[in-house]
mmCIF file of C-alpha atoms in Angstrom:
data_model
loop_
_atom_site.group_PDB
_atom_site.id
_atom_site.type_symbol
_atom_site.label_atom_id
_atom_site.label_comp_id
_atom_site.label_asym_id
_atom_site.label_seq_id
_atom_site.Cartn_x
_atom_site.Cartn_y
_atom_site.Cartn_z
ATOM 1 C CA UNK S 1 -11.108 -78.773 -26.291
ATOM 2 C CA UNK S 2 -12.195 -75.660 -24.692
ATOM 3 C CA UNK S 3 -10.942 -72.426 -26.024
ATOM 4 C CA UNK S 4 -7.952 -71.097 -23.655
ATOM 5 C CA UNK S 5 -9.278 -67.687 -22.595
ATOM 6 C CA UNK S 6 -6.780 -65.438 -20.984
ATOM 7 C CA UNK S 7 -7.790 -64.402 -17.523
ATOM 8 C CA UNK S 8 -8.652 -61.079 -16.993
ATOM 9 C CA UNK S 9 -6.135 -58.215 -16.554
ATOM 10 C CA UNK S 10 -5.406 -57.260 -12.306
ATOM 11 C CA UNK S 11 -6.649 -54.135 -11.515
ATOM 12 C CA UNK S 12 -3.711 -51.287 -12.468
ATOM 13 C CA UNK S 13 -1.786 -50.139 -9.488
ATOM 14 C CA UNK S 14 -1.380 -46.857 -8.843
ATOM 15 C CA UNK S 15 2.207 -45.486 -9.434
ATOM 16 C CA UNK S 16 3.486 -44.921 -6.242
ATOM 17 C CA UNK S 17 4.506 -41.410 -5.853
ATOM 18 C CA UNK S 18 5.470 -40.933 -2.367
ATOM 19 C CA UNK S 19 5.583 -36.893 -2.437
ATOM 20 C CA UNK S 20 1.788 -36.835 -3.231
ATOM 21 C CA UNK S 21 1.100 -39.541 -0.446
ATOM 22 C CA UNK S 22 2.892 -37.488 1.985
ATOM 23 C CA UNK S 23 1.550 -34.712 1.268
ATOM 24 C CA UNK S 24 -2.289 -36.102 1.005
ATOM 25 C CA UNK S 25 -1.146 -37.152 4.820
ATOM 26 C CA UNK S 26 -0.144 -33.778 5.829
ATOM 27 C CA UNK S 27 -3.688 -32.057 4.464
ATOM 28 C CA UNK S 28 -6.092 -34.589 5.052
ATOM 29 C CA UNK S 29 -8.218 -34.490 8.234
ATOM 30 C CA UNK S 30 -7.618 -37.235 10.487
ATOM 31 C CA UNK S 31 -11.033 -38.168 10.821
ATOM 32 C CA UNK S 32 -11.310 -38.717 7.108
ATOM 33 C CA UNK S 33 -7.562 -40.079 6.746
ATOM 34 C CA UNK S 34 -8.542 -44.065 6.810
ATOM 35 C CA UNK S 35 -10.867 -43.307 3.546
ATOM 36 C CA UNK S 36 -9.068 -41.348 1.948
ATOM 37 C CA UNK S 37 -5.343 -43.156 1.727
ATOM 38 C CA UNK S 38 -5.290 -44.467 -2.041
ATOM 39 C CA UNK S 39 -6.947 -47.854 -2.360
ATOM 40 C CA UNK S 40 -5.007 -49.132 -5.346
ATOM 41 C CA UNK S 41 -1.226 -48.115 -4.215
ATOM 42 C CA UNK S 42 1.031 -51.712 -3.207
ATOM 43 C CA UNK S 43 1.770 -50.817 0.270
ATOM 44 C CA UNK S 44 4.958 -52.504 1.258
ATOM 45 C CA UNK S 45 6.943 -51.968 4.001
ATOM 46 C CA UNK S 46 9.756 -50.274 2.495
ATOM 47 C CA UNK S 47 7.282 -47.603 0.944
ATOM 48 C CA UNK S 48 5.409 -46.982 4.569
ATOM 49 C CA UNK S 49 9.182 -46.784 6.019
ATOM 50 C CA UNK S 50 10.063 -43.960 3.844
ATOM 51 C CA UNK S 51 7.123 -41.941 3.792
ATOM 52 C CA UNK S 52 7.510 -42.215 7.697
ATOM 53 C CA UNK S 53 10.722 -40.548 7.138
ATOM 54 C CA UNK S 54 8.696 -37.931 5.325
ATOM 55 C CA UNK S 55 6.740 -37.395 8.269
ATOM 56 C CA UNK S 56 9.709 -37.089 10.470
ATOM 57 C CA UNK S 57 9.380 -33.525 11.212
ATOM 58 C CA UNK S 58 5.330 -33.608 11.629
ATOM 59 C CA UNK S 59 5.033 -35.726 14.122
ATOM 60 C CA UNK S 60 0.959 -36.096 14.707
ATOM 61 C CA UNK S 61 0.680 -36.444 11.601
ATOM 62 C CA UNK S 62 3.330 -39.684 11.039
ATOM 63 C CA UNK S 63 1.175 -41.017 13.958
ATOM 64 C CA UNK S 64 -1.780 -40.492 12.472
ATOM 65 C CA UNK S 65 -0.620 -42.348 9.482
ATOM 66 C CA UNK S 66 0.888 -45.085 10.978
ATOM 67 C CA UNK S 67 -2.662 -46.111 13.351
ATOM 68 C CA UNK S 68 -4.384 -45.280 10.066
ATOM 69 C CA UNK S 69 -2.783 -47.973 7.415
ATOM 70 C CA UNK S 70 -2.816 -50.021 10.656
ATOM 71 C CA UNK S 71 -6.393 -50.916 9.585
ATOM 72 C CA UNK S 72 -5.872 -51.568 5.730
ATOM 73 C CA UNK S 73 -6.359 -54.673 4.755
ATOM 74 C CA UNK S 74 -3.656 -55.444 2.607
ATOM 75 C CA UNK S 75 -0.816 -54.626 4.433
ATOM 76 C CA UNK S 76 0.724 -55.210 8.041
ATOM 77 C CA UNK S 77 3.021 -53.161 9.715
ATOM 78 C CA UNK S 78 6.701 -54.170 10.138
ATOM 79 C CA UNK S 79 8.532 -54.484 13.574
ATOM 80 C CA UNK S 80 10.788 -51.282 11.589
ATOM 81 C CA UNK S 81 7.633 -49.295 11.427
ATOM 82 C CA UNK S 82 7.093 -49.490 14.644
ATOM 83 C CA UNK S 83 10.534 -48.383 15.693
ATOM 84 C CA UNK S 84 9.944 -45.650 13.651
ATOM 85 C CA UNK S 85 6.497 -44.703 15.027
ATOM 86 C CA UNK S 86 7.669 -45.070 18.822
ATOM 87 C CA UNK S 87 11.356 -42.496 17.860
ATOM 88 C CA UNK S 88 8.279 -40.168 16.607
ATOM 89 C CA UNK S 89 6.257 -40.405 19.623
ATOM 90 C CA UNK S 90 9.490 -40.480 21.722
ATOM 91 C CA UNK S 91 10.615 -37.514 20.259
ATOM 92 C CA UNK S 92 7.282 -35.830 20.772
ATOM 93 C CA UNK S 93 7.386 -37.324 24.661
ATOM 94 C CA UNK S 94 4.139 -38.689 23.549
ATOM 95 C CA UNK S 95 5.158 -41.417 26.467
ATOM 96 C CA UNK S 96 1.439 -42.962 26.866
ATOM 97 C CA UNK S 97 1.441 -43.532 23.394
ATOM 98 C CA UNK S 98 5.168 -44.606 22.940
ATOM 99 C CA UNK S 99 4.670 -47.443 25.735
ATOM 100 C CA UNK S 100 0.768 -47.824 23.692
ATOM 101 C CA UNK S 101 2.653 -49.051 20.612
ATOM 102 C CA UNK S 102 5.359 -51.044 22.381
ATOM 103 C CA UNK S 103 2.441 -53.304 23.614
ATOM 104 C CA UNK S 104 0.838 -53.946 20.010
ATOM 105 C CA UNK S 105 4.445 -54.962 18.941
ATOM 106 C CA UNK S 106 4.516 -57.701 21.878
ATOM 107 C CA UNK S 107 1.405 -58.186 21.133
ATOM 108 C CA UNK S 108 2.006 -59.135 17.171
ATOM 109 C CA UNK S 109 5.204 -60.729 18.392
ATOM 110 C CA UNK S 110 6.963 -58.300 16.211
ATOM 111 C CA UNK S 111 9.450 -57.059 19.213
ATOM 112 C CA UNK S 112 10.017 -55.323 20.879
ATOM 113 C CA UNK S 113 13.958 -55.825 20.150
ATOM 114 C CA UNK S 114 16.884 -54.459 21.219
ATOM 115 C CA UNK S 115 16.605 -51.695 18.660
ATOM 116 C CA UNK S 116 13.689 -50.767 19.941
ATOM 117 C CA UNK S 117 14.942 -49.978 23.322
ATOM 118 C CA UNK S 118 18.111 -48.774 22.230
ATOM 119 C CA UNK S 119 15.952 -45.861 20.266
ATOM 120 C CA UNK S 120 13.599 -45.594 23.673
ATOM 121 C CA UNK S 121 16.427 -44.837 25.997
ATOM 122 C CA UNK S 122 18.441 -42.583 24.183
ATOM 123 C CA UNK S 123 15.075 -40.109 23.731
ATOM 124 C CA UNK S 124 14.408 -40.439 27.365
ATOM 125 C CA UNK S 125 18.385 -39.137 27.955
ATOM 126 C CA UNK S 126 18.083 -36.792 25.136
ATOM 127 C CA UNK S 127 15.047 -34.925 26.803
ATOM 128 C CA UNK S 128 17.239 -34.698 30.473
ATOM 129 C CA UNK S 129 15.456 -38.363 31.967
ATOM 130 C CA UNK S 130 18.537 -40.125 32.333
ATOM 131 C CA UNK S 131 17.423 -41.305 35.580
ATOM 132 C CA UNK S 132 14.035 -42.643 33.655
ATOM 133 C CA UNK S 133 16.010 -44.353 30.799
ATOM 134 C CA UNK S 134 18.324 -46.705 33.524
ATOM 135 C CA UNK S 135 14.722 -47.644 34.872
ATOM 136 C CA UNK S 136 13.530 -48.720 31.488
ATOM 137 C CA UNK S 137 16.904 -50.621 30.622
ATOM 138 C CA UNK S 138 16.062 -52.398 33.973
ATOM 139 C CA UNK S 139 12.583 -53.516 33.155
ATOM 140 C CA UNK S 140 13.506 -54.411 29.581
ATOM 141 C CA UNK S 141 13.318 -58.246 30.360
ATOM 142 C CA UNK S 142 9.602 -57.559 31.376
ATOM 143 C CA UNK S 143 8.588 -56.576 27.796
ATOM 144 C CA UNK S 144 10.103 -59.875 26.822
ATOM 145 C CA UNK S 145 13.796 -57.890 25.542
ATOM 146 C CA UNK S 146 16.694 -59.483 27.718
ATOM 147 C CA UNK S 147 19.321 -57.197 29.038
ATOM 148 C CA UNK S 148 23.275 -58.603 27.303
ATOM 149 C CA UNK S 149 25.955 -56.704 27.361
ATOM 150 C CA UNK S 150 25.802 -55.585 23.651
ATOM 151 C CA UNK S 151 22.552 -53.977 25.056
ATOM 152 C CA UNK S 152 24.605 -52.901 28.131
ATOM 153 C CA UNK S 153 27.124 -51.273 26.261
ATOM 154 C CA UNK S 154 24.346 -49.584 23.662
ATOM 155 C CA UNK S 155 23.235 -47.709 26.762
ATOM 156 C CA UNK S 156 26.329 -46.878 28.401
ATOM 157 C CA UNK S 157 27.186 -45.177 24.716
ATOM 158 C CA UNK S 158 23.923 -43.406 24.842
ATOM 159 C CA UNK S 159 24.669 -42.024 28.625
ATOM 160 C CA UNK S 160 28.104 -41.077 27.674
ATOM 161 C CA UNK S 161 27.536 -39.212 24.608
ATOM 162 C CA UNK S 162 24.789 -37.042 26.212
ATOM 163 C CA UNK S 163 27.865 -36.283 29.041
ATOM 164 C CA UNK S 164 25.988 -38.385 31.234
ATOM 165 C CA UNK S 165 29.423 -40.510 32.115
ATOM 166 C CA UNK S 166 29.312 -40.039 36.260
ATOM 167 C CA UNK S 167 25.624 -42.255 35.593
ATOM 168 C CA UNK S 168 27.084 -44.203 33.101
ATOM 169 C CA UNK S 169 30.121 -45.622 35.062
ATOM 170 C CA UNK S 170 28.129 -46.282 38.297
ATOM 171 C CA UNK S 171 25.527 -48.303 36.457
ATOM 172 C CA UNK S 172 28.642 -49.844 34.626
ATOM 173 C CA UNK S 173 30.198 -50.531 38.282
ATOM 174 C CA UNK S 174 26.670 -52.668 39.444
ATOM 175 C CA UNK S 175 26.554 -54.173 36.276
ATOM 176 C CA UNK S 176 30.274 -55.224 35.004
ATOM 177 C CA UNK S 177 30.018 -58.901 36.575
ATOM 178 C CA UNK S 178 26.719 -59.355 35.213
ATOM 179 C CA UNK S 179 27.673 -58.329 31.722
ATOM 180 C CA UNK S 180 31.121 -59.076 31.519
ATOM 181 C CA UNK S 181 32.163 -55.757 30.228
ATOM 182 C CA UNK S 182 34.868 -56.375 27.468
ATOM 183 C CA UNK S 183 37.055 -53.116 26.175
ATOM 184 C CA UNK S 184 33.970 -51.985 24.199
ATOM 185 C CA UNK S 185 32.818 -51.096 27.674
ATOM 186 C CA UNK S 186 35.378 -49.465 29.286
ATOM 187 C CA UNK S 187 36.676 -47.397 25.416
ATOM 188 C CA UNK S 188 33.059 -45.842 25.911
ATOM 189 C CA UNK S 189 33.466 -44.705 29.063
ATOM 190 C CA UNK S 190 37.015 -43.267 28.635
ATOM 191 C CA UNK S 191 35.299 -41.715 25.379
ATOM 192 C CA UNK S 192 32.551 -40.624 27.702
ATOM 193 C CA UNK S 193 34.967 -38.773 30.107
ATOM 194 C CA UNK S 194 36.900 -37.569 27.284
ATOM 195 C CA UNK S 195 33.547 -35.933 25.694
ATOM 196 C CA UNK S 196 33.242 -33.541 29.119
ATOM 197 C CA UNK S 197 37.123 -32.972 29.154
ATOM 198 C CA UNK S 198 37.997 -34.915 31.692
ATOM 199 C CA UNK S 199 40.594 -36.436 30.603
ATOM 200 C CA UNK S 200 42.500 -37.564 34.125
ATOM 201 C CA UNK S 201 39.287 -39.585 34.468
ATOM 202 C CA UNK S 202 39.947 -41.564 31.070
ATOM 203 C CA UNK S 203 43.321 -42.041 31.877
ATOM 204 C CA UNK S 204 41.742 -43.653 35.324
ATOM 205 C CA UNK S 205 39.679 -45.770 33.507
ATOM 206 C CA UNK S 206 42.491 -46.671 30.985
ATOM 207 C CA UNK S 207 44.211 -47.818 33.846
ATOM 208 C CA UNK S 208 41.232 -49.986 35.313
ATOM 209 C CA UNK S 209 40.814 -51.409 32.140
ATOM 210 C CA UNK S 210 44.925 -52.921 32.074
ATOM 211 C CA UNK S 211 44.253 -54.080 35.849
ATOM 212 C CA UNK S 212 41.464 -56.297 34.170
ATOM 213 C CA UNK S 213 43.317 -57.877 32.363
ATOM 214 C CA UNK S 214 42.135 -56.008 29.324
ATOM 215 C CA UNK S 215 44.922 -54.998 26.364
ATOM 216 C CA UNK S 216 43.737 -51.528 25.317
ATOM 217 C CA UNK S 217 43.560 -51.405 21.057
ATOM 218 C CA UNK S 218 44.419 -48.823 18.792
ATOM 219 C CA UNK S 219 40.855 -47.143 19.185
ATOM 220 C CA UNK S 220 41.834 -46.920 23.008
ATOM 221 C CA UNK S 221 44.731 -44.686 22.442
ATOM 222 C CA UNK S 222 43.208 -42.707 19.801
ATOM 223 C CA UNK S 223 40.159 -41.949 22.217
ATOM 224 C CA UNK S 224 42.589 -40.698 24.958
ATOM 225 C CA UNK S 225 44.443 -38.595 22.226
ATOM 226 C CA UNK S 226 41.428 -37.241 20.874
ATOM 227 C CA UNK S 227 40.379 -36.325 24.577
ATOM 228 C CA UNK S 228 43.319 -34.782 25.067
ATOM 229 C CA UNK S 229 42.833 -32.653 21.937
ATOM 230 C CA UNK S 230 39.731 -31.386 22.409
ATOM 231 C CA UNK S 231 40.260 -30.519 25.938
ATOM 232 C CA UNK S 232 43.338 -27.772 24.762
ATOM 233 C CA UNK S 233 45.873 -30.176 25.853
ATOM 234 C CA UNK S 234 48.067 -30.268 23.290
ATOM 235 C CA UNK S 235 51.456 -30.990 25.227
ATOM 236 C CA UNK S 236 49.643 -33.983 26.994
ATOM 237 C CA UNK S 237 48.435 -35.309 23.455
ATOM 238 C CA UNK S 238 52.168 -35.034 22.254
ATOM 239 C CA UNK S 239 53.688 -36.864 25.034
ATOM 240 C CA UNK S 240 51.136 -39.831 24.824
ATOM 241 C CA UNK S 241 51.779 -40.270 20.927
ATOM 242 C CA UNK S 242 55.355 -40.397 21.576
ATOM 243 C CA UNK S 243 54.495 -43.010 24.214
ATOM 244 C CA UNK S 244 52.164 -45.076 21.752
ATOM 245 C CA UNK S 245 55.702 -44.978 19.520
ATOM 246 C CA UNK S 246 57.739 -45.996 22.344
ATOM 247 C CA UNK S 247 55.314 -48.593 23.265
ATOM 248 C CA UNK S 248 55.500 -49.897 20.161
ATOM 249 C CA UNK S 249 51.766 -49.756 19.755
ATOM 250 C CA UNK S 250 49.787 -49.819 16.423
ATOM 251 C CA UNK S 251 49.375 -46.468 14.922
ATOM 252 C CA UNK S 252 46.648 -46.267 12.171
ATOM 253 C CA UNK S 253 44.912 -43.128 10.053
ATOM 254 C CA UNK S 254 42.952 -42.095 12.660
ATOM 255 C CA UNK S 255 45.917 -41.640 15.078
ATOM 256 C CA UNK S 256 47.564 -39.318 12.311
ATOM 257 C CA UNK S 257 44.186 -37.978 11.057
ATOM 258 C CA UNK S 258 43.623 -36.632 14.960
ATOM 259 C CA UNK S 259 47.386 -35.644 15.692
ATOM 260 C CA UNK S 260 47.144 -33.385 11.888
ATOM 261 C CA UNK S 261 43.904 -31.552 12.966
ATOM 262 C CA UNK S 262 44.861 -31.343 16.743
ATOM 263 C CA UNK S 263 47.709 -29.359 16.200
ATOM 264 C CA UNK S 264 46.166 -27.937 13.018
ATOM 265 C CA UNK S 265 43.315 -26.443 15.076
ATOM 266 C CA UNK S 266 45.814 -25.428 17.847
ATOM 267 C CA UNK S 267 47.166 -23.439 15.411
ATOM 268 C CA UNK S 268 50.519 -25.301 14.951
ATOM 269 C CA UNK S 269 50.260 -25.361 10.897
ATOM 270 C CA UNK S 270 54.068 -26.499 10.450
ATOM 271 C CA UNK S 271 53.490 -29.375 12.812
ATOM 272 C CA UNK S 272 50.386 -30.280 11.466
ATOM 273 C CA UNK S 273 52.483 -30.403 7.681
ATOM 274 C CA UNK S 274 54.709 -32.663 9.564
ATOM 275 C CA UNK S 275 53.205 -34.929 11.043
ATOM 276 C CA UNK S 276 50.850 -35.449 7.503
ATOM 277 C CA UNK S 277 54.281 -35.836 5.672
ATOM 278 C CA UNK S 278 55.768 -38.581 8.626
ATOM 279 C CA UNK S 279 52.384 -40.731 8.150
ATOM 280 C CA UNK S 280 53.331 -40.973 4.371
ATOM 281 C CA UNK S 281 56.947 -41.902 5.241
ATOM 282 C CA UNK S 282 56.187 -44.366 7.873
ATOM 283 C CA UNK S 283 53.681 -46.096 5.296
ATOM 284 C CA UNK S 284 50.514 -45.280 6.965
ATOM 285 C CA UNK S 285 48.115 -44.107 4.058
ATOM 286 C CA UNK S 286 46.379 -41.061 4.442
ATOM 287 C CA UNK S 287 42.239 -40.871 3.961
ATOM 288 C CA UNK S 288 40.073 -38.209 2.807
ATOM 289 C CA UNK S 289 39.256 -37.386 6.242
ATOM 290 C CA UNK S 290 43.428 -37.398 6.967
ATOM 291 C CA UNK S 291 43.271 -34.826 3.996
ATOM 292 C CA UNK S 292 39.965 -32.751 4.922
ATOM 293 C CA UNK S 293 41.856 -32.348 8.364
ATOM 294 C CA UNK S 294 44.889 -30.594 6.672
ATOM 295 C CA UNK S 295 42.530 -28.719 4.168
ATOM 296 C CA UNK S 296 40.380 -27.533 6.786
ATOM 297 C CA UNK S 297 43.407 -26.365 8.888
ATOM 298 C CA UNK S 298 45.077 -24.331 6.062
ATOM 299 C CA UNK S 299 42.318 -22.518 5.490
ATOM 300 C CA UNK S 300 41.098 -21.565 8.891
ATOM 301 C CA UNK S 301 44.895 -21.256 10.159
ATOM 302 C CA UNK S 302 47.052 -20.490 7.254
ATOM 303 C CA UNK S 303 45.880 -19.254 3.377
ATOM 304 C CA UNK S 304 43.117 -21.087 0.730
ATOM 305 C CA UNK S 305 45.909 -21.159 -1.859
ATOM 306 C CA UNK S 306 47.936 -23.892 0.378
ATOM 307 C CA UNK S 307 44.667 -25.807 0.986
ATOM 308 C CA UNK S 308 43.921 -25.706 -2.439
ATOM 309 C CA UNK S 309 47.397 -27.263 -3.776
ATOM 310 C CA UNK S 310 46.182 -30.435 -1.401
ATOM 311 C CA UNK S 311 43.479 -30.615 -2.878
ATOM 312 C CA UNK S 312 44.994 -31.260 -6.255
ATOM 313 C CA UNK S 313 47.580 -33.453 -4.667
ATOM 314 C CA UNK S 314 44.610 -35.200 -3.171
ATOM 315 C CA UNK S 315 42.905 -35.477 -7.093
ATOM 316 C CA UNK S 316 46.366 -36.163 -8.697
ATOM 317 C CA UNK S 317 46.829 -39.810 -5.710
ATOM 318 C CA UNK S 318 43.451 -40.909 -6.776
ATOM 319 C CA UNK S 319 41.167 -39.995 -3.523
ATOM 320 C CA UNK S 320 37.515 -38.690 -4.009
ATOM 321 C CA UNK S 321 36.490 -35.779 -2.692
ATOM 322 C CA UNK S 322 33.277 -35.861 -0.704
ATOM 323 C CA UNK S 323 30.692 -33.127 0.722
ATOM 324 C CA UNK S 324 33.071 -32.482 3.624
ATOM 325 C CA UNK S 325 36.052 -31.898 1.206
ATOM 326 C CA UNK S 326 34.160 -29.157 -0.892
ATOM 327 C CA UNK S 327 32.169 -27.408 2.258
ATOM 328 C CA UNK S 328 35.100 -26.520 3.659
ATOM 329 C CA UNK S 329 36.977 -25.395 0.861
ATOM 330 C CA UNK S 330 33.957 -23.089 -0.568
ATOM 331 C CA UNK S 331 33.823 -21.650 3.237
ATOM 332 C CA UNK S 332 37.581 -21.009 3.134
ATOM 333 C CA UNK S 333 37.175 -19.354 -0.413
ATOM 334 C CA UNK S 334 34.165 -17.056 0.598
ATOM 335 C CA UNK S 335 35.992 -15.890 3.884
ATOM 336 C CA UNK S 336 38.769 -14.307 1.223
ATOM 337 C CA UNK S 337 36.333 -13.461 -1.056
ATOM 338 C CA UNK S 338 36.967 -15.392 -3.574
#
């Protein structure tokens, strides 16, 4: 029998310290960068992913990175690293090479998907080309992406929360046969209208929507009311909660959570009290947003000391406090010096 004899050892693999890669990347030329990326480090795409988050704010040189590992052998890029690489160049309105790396994805039959375009069109309406991004949804069947109306409504969120709502609904009046909008559709645009303040125009569409045939939900309602809220309307948002009661219509957290900062923020503190005490009673549980809300509001509109007793009622019922819950009270303590 032949002696067994172990095979030998791989070669060690570098510990992967991702600080140290990224910031080899940021000092390295880019003529040299291909040579110099370490040889012996696993690349995987979960490690390129995050050190492309790295990169996020140095845009050339996440590019640089990306078309540099392109050309190692032992590792591929992932149809995620290209969505990351094109938000860089989109957010650079590095367009030529945006649409560049859209074609190696088709090309690898790696995409591009629907995420892809969702992250294309909402840099195009971020940087004011709202009129370019509806021409890009259009042509997204000719990079091999179907338009559906989980696409359609993707884009009609993107349009309304940049207060682009006027494109959003007349796109959403060529297209709601097509698509067959559903209430997804039509709670983004009253959202949309809501966003610029406008809230007769929700109120339109909430109307629309019944005429359809369409049962507005709970997130409906709490849209309009929100809408209502942040466009100083506070009588209007009254009377339509009283009408979601007499309409016998679901009324969750979030209904109570806007209604207690609404008013809070209006500066109607006892109300605000109230209406956090009535959830309770009518067995609607509060969250830790429900309680940031009230915490927030006692210390911008009535005294820390108050906010600060809800907060230990808040410890005392078991809820856990999160980065919102302690901003706001250390703000509220520094304004009184404390």
């Amino acid at each position: 029998l032949k002696p067994h004899i172990a095979p030998p050892p791989p070669p060690a693999v570098a510990e992967v310290d991702v600080t140290s890669i990224t910031n080899h990347v940021l000092k390295t030329n880019p003529e040299i960068l291909t040579q110099n990326l370490p040889t012996l480090v696993q690349w995987t795409p979960e490690l390129v992913h995050t050190i492309l988050k790295r990169l996020w704010n140095h845009g050339p040189k996440a590019l640089q990175f990306f078309k540099a590992l392109d050309s190692h052998l032992s590792y591929t890029h992932s149809a995620t690293a290209f969505d990351y690489a094109i938000d860089i160049a989109a957010r650079m309105r590095d367009y030529k090479t945006l649409w560049a790396l859209v074609a190696q994805m088709r090309a690898r039959k790696l995409g591009p998907g629907p995420k892809t375009f969702a992250i294309i069109l909402e840099r195009y309406v971020a940087s004011g080309k709202a009129d370019k991004a509806v021409d890009v949804f259009l042509s997204m069947h000719k990079h091999g992406c179907p338009q559906d109306l989980t696409s359609f409504n993707s884009f009609l969120d993107v349009l309304c929360k940049a207060k682009q709502a006027e494109i959003a609904y007349n796109l959403f009046k060529v297209f709601r046969r097509k698509f067959r909008v559903d209430m997804i559709s039509y709670n983004i645009l009253a959202n949309g209208y809501c966003i610029m303040k406008r809230t007769p125009k929700a109120l339109e569409i909430l109307k629309e929507m019944v005429e359809r045939g369409l049962e507005p939900n709970v997130m409906t309602y709490n849209i309009i009311l929100k809408g209502f809220f942040r466009a100083g309307q506070t009588k209007e948002a009254w009377e339509f909660f009283l009408q979601m009661k007499r309409r016998k219509c679901e009324i969750d957290v979030v209904t109570y959570t806007t209604m207690v900062h609404g008013f809070g923020v209006a500066g109607e503190v006892e109300r605000s009290r109230k209406l956090f005490d009535e959830m309770v009673g009518a067995g609607v549980l509060p969250s830790v947003a429900t309680y940031n809300a009230l915490i927030q509001v006692l210390c911008k509109k009535d005294n820390v000391e108050n906010a600060i007793l809800v907060f230990d009622e808040m410890l005392r019922k078991g809820y856990l406090p999160n980065v919102t819950t302690y901003n706001v009270l250390i703000r509220g303590l520094c304004h009184v010096g404390k």
